[in-house]
mmCIF file of C-alpha atoms and ligand atoms in Angstrom:
data_model
loop_
_atom_site.group_PDB
_atom_site.id
_atom_site.type_symbol
_atom_site.label_atom_id
_atom_site.label_comp_id
_atom_site.label_asym_id
_atom_site.label_seq_id
_atom_site.Cartn_x
_atom_site.Cartn_y
_atom_site.Cartn_z
ATOM 1 C CA MET A 1 3.208 16.427 -10.487
ATOM 2 C CA LYS A 2 1.798 13.193 -11.781
ATOM 3 C CA VAL A 3 -0.044 10.324 -9.581
ATOM 4 C CA THR A 4 -0.350 6.638 -10.377
ATOM 5 C CA ILE A 5 -2.268 4.498 -7.928
ATOM 6 C CA LEU A 6 -1.666 0.978 -7.191
ATOM 7 C CA LEU A 7 -4.995 -0.699 -5.982
ATOM 8 C CA GLY A 8 -5.477 -4.093 -4.719
ATOM 9 C CA ALA A 9 -6.327 -6.182 -1.548
ATOM 10 C CA PRO A 10 -4.089 -6.599 1.468
ATOM 11 C CA GLY A 11 -1.549 -9.205 0.132
ATOM 12 C CA SER A 12 -1.961 -8.482 -3.502
ATOM 13 C CA GLY A 13 1.611 -7.281 -3.678
ATOM 14 C CA LYS A 14 1.400 -3.559 -3.675
ATOM 15 C CA GLY A 15 4.430 -2.907 -1.623
ATOM 16 C CA THR A 16 6.635 -5.469 -3.448
ATOM 17 C CA ILE A 17 5.667 -4.302 -6.722
ATOM 18 C CA ALA A 18 6.095 -0.490 -5.953
ATOM 19 C CA GLU A 19 9.464 -0.826 -4.978
ATOM 20 C CA LYS A 20 10.475 -2.649 -8.249
ATOM 21 C CA VAL A 21 8.764 0.170 -10.037
ATOM 22 C CA ARG A 22 10.626 2.760 -8.000
ATOM 23 C CA ASP A 23 13.784 0.982 -8.768
ATOM 24 C CA ALA A 24 12.788 0.852 -12.512
ATOM 25 C CA CYS A 25 11.778 4.188 -13.507
ATOM 26 C CA GLY A 26 12.350 6.672 -10.454
ATOM 27 C CA VAL A 27 8.835 7.189 -9.307
ATOM 28 C CA ILE A 28 8.347 8.331 -5.589
ATOM 29 C CA HIS A 29 6.898 5.342 -3.794
ATOM 30 C CA LEU A 30 4.450 6.697 -1.067
ATOM 31 C CA SER A 31 2.869 3.859 1.240
ATOM 32 C CA THR A 32 0.559 5.369 3.760
ATOM 33 C CA GLY A 33 0.868 1.935 5.778
ATOM 34 C CA ASP A 34 4.805 2.425 5.717
ATOM 35 C CA ALA A 35 4.233 6.108 6.607
ATOM 36 C CA LEU A 36 1.886 5.175 9.527
ATOM 37 C CA ARG A 37 4.143 2.236 10.691
ATOM 38 C CA ALA A 38 7.071 4.672 10.795
ATOM 39 C CA ALA A 39 5.134 7.252 12.764
ATOM 40 C CA VAL A 40 3.957 4.467 15.156
ATOM 41 C CA LYS A 41 7.765 3.727 15.806
ATOM 42 C CA GLU A 42 8.818 7.258 16.132
ATOM 43 C CA GLY A 43 5.991 7.600 18.782
ATOM 44 C CA ALA A 44 4.586 10.669 16.979
ATOM 45 C CA GLU A 45 1.272 11.870 17.670
ATOM 46 C CA VAL A 46 -0.350 10.588 14.533
ATOM 47 C CA GLY A 47 0.982 7.145 15.116
ATOM 48 C CA ARG A 48 -0.481 7.205 18.453
ATOM 49 C CA LYS A 49 -3.949 7.996 17.028
ATOM 50 C CA ALA A 50 -3.440 5.290 14.107
ATOM 51 C CA GLU A 51 -2.070 2.219 15.789
ATOM 52 C CA GLU A 52 -5.368 1.441 17.673
ATOM 53 C CA PHE A 53 -7.105 1.156 14.465
ATOM 54 C CA MET A 54 -4.203 -0.558 12.539
ATOM 55 C CA THR A 55 -3.748 -3.719 15.141
ATOM 56 C CA LYS A 56 -7.324 -4.188 14.606
ATOM 57 C CA GLY A 57 -7.261 -4.087 10.822
ATOM 58 C CA GLU A 58 -9.441 -1.060 10.693
ATOM 59 C CA LEU A 59 -8.782 1.974 8.593
ATOM 60 C CA VAL A 60 -7.277 4.831 10.148
ATOM 61 C CA PRO A 61 -9.408 8.291 9.769
ATOM 62 C CA ASP A 62 -9.122 9.890 6.638
ATOM 63 C CA GLU A 63 -8.093 13.233 8.188
ATOM 64 C CA VAL A 64 -4.897 11.339 9.282
ATOM 65 C CA ILE A 65 -4.195 9.843 5.978
ATOM 66 C CA VAL A 66 -4.814 13.032 3.816
ATOM 67 C CA LYS A 67 -2.441 15.226 6.052
ATOM 68 C CA ILE A 68 0.288 12.611 5.256
ATOM 69 C CA VAL A 69 -0.286 12.600 1.489
ATOM 70 C CA GLU A 70 -0.557 16.465 1.302
ATOM 71 C CA ASP A 71 2.554 16.836 3.211
ATOM 72 C CA ARG A 72 4.574 14.771 0.863
ATOM 73 C CA PHE A 73 3.010 16.717 -1.959
ATOM 74 C CA ASP A 74 4.072 19.838 -0.858
ATOM 75 C CA ALA A 75 7.453 18.848 0.331
ATOM 76 C CA GLY A 76 8.722 18.339 -3.291
ATOM 77 C CA ALA A 77 9.464 20.704 -6.272
ATOM 78 C CA GLY A 78 6.017 19.760 -7.903
ATOM 79 C CA ASP A 79 7.403 17.631 -10.746
ATOM 80 C CA GLU A 80 7.410 14.224 -9.116
ATOM 81 C CA HIS A 81 5.480 11.109 -10.410
ATOM 82 C CA PHE A 82 4.084 9.410 -7.186
ATOM 83 C CA LEU A 83 3.129 5.988 -6.957
ATOM 84 C CA PHE A 84 0.586 5.461 -4.285
ATOM 85 C CA ASP A 85 0.169 2.109 -2.540
ATOM 86 C CA GLY A 86 -2.512 1.795 0.110
ATOM 87 C CA PHE A 87 -4.168 5.274 -0.750
ATOM 88 C CA PRO A 88 -6.965 6.212 -1.457
ATOM 89 C CA ARG A 89 -8.983 3.518 0.374
ATOM 90 C CA THR A 90 -12.206 4.806 0.509
ATOM 91 C CA GLU A 91 -14.603 7.062 -1.494
ATOM 92 C CA ASN A 92 -14.148 9.857 0.625
ATOM 93 C CA GLN A 93 -10.244 9.684 0.410
ATOM 94 C CA ALA A 94 -10.602 9.357 -3.490
ATOM 95 C CA GLU A 95 -12.533 12.682 -3.444
ATOM 96 C CA LEU A 96 -10.278 14.522 -1.387
ATOM 97 C CA LEU A 97 -7.264 13.293 -3.636
ATOM 98 C CA GLU A 98 -9.066 14.253 -6.829
ATOM 99 C CA LYS A 99 -9.606 17.823 -5.200
ATOM 100 C CA GLY A 100 -6.098 17.950 -3.903
ATOM 101 C CA LEU A 101 -4.743 17.337 -7.232
ATOM 102 C CA GLU A 102 -7.012 19.624 -9.070
ATOM 103 C CA GLN A 103 -5.802 22.559 -6.675
ATOM 104 C CA ARG A 104 -2.261 21.590 -7.395
ATOM 105 C CA GLY A 105 -3.036 21.748 -11.294
ATOM 106 C CA SER A 106 -2.308 17.922 -11.646
ATOM 107 C CA SER A 107 -4.929 14.575 -11.920
ATOM 108 C CA ILE A 108 -4.476 10.827 -11.811
ATOM 109 C CA ALA A 109 -2.592 9.672 -14.694
ATOM 110 C CA MET A 110 -3.500 5.648 -14.240
ATOM 111 C CA VAL A 111 -4.815 3.372 -11.738
ATOM 112 C CA VAL A 112 -3.419 -0.139 -11.583
ATOM 113 C CA LEU A 113 -5.278 -2.891 -9.985
ATOM 114 C CA LEU A 114 -3.450 -5.896 -8.728
ATOM 115 C CA ASP A 115 -5.619 -8.977 -8.886
ATOM 116 C CA ALA A 116 -5.284 -12.087 -6.831
ATOM 117 C CA PRO A 117 -7.695 -14.684 -5.334
ATOM 118 C CA ARG A 118 -8.437 -14.897 -1.740
ATOM 119 C CA ASP A 119 -6.314 -18.124 -1.069
ATOM 120 C CA VAL A 120 -3.420 -16.317 -2.569
ATOM 121 C CA LEU A 121 -3.812 -13.291 -0.452
ATOM 122 C CA MET A 122 -4.453 -15.495 2.698
ATOM 123 C CA GLU A 123 -1.187 -17.284 1.943
ATOM 124 C CA ARG A 124 0.970 -14.292 1.200
ATOM 125 C CA LEU A 125 -0.072 -12.451 4.507
ATOM 126 C CA THR A 126 0.035 -15.234 7.068
ATOM 127 C CA GLY A 127 3.762 -16.008 5.768
ATOM 128 C CA ARG A 128 4.833 -12.323 5.576
ATOM 129 C CA ARG A 129 7.744 -11.424 7.842
ATOM 130 C CA VAL A 130 9.148 -7.724 7.866
ATOM 131 C CA CYS A 131 12.299 -6.347 9.066
ATOM 132 C CA ARG A 132 12.355 -4.412 12.287
ATOM 133 C CA GLN A 133 15.001 -2.103 11.206
ATOM 134 C CA CYS A 134 14.523 -1.437 7.275
ATOM 135 C CA GLY A 135 11.113 -2.686 6.585
ATOM 136 C CA GLN A 136 12.112 -5.050 4.076
ATOM 137 C CA SER A 137 9.472 -8.004 3.469
ATOM 138 C CA PHE A 138 10.305 -11.688 3.148
ATOM 139 C CA HIS A 139 8.052 -14.827 3.178
ATOM 140 C CA VAL A 140 8.384 -17.920 5.461
ATOM 141 C CA ARG A 141 8.251 -19.929 1.993
ATOM 142 C CA ASN A 142 8.075 -17.843 -1.118
ATOM 143 C CA ILE A 143 10.698 -15.385 -0.342
ATOM 144 C CA PRO A 144 12.622 -16.935 2.669
ATOM 145 C CA PRO A 145 15.616 -15.058 4.360
ATOM 146 C CA LYS A 146 19.225 -16.485 4.156
ATOM 147 C CA VAL A 147 19.208 -17.153 7.976
ATOM 148 C CA GLU A 148 15.794 -17.666 9.678
ATOM 149 C CA GLY A 149 14.584 -14.524 11.393
ATOM 150 C CA VAL A 150 17.260 -12.324 10.145
ATOM 151 C CA CYS A 151 17.091 -9.645 7.275
ATOM 152 C CA ASP A 152 19.329 -10.310 4.365
ATOM 153 C CA LYS A 153 19.722 -6.622 3.684
ATOM 154 C CA CYS A 154 20.654 -5.052 7.143
ATOM 155 C CA GLY A 155 20.790 -8.083 9.467
ATOM 156 C CA GLY A 156 17.843 -6.707 11.448
ATOM 157 C CA GLU A 157 15.339 -8.791 13.239
ATOM 158 C CA LEU A 158 12.376 -10.236 11.204
ATOM 159 C CA TYR A 159 8.903 -10.074 12.780
ATOM 160 C CA GLN A 160 5.194 -10.691 12.002
ATOM 161 C CA ARG A 161 3.070 -7.661 11.734
ATOM 162 C CA LYS A 162 0.311 -7.717 14.372
ATOM 163 C CA ASP A 163 -2.262 -7.075 11.621
ATOM 164 C CA ASP A 164 -0.699 -10.281 9.692
ATOM 165 C CA GLU A 165 -2.205 -12.668 12.389
ATOM 166 C CA GLU A 166 -4.955 -14.816 10.954
ATOM 167 C CA GLU A 167 -7.980 -13.242 12.651
ATOM 168 C CA THR A 168 -6.928 -9.702 11.794
ATOM 169 C CA ILE A 169 -6.177 -10.611 8.135
ATOM 170 C CA ALA A 170 -9.982 -11.635 7.884
ATOM 171 C CA ASN A 171 -10.976 -8.508 9.090
ATOM 172 C CA ARG A 172 -8.818 -6.565 6.735
ATOM 173 C CA LEU A 173 -9.855 -8.360 3.746
ATOM 174 C CA GLU A 174 -13.535 -7.552 4.889
ATOM 175 C CA VAL A 175 -12.650 -3.875 5.302
ATOM 176 C CA TYR A 176 -11.111 -3.908 1.790
ATOM 177 C CA LYS A 177 -14.416 -5.500 0.392
ATOM 178 C CA GLU A 178 -16.757 -3.046 2.197
ATOM 179 C CA GLN A 179 -14.785 0.230 1.958
ATOM 180 C CA THR A 180 -12.197 0.184 -1.088
ATOM 181 C CA GLU A 181 -13.437 -2.559 -3.680
ATOM 182 C CA GLY A 182 -15.902 0.113 -4.759
ATOM 183 C CA LEU A 183 -13.214 2.166 -5.992
ATOM 184 C CA ILE A 184 -12.406 -0.190 -8.950
ATOM 185 C CA ALA A 185 -15.945 0.879 -10.296
ATOM 186 C CA ARG A 186 -14.980 4.621 -9.774
ATOM 187 C CA TYR A 187 -11.785 4.214 -11.771
ATOM 188 C CA GLU A 188 -13.043 2.040 -14.174
ATOM 189 C CA GLY A 189 -15.818 4.486 -14.933
ATOM 190 C CA LEU A 190 -13.145 7.411 -15.317
ATOM 191 C CA GLY A 191 -11.329 5.280 -17.889
ATOM 192 C CA LEU A 192 -8.149 4.886 -15.712
ATOM 193 C CA LEU A 193 -8.093 1.464 -14.632
ATOM 194 C CA CYS A 194 -5.764 -1.134 -15.946
ATOM 195 C CA ARG A 195 -5.899 -4.807 -14.273
ATOM 196 C CA ILE A 196 -3.017 -6.963 -13.667
ATOM 197 C CA ASP A 197 -2.905 -10.462 -12.705
ATOM 198 C CA SER A 198 -0.668 -10.227 -9.431
ATOM 199 C CA THR A 199 -0.240 -13.933 -9.279
ATOM 200 C CA ALA A 200 2.419 -13.607 -12.055
ATOM 201 C CA ASP A 201 5.927 -13.298 -11.241
ATOM 202 C CA ALA A 202 6.644 -9.967 -9.389
ATOM 203 C CA ASP A 203 9.404 -8.918 -11.652
ATOM 204 C CA GLU A 204 7.359 -9.264 -14.830
ATOM 205 C CA VAL A 205 4.314 -7.495 -13.036
ATOM 206 C CA GLY A 206 6.788 -4.628 -12.033
ATOM 207 C CA ALA A 207 8.458 -4.448 -15.397
ATOM 208 C CA GLU A 208 4.917 -4.219 -17.237
ATOM 209 C CA ILE A 209 3.762 -1.291 -14.785
ATOM 210 C CA SER A 210 7.021 0.415 -15.340
ATOM 211 C CA ALA A 211 6.450 0.318 -19.223
ATOM 212 C CA MET A 212 3.015 1.710 -18.600
ATOM 213 C CA ILE A 213 4.291 4.507 -16.591
ATOM 214 C CA ARG A 214 7.134 5.390 -18.952
ATOM 215 C CA GLY A 215 4.687 5.759 -21.667
ATOM 216 C CA ALA A 216 2.204 7.891 -19.702
HETATM 217 P P1 ADP B 1 -2.233 -3.806 3.522
HETATM 218 O O1 ADP B 1 -2.509 -3.113 2.299
HETATM 219 O O2 ADP B 1 -1.612 -4.999 3.278
HETATM 220 O O3 ADP B 1 -3.472 -3.917 4.455
HETATM 221 P P2 ADP B 1 -0.869 -1.539 4.494
HETATM 222 O O4 ADP B 1 0.561 -1.717 5.131
HETATM 223 O O5 ADP B 1 -1.034 -0.786 3.161
HETATM 224 O O6 ADP B 1 -1.267 -3.048 4.410
HETATM 225 O O7 ADP B 1 -1.668 -0.728 5.625
HETATM 226 C C1 ADP B 1 -1.666 -1.152 6.918
HETATM 227 C C2 ADP B 1 -2.779 -0.630 7.840
HETATM 228 O O8 ADP B 1 -2.535 0.898 7.786
HETATM 229 C C3 ADP B 1 -4.367 -0.690 7.353
HETATM 230 O O9 ADP B 1 -4.926 -1.814 7.633
HETATM 231 C C4 ADP B 1 -4.934 0.694 7.922
HETATM 232 O O10 ADP B 1 -5.130 0.557 9.293
HETATM 233 C C5 ADP B 1 -3.664 1.522 7.754
HETATM 234 N N1 ADP B 1 -3.965 2.330 6.349
HETATM 235 C C6 ADP B 1 -3.034 2.467 5.386
HETATM 236 N N2 ADP B 1 -3.446 3.267 4.473
HETATM 237 C C7 ADP B 1 -4.457 3.616 4.835
HETATM 238 C C8 ADP B 1 -5.508 4.509 4.306
HETATM 239 N N3 ADP B 1 -5.396 5.070 3.034
HETATM 240 N N4 ADP B 1 -6.671 4.768 4.871
HETATM 241 C C9 ADP B 1 -6.716 4.272 6.210
HETATM 242 N N5 ADP B 1 -6.112 3.353 6.755
HETATM 243 C C10 ADP B 1 -4.953 3.057 5.992
HETATM 244 ZN ZN1 ZN B 2 16.385 -5.098 7.064
#
């Protein structure tokens, strides 16, 4: 088992880039945000616990997240390359991940930081629309759907995530600064960090990361 981490603020493009990398090199994309939204939609117990935190833009408790990740680790054959999107997000999660990997005879291969200035993050998040049915992301200006409000991929209805409303976005960026940004120094210290300018073209960013993963 191998693990590559995509690190970056909300709106830095983790989900979009992760999908491109998955399609290009067959890694398993694990988005804790997507997993939580799926649990909310299903009405699962973890979903009920997570929802109140998510709508406020707060972090969901570490034990909920770690359970999601470990279940995925142990569901596979053990030879997967996971691409984490949105995890770890706290120092404690980072420590738990390192322990969990060690127990499984593995370690982190690489951490990619997607870098973007705050005004770009705000613009991306406020304009984001998501398909209720398949989860595909669009953007009202940057990636508009062919028909307004309708998913190109499956015809589902597009909606704005509650946590993409302007007030909640400001809180998410604050939470990122307070609880997650410190991980950059952690992984830099471990010699695992690689910075990428995520204002560049998404296809190019995806290709660059895919090449690094193939070489890892
Ligand atoms: P973004 O990275 O754009 O904020 P995500 O879809 O990754 O969006 O996450 C949405 C929400 O899900 C977060 O604001 C948080 O409440 C919750 N969440 C996702 N991953 C984690 C995590 N590793 N730890 C705690 N909460 C998380
Ligand atoms: Zn769709």
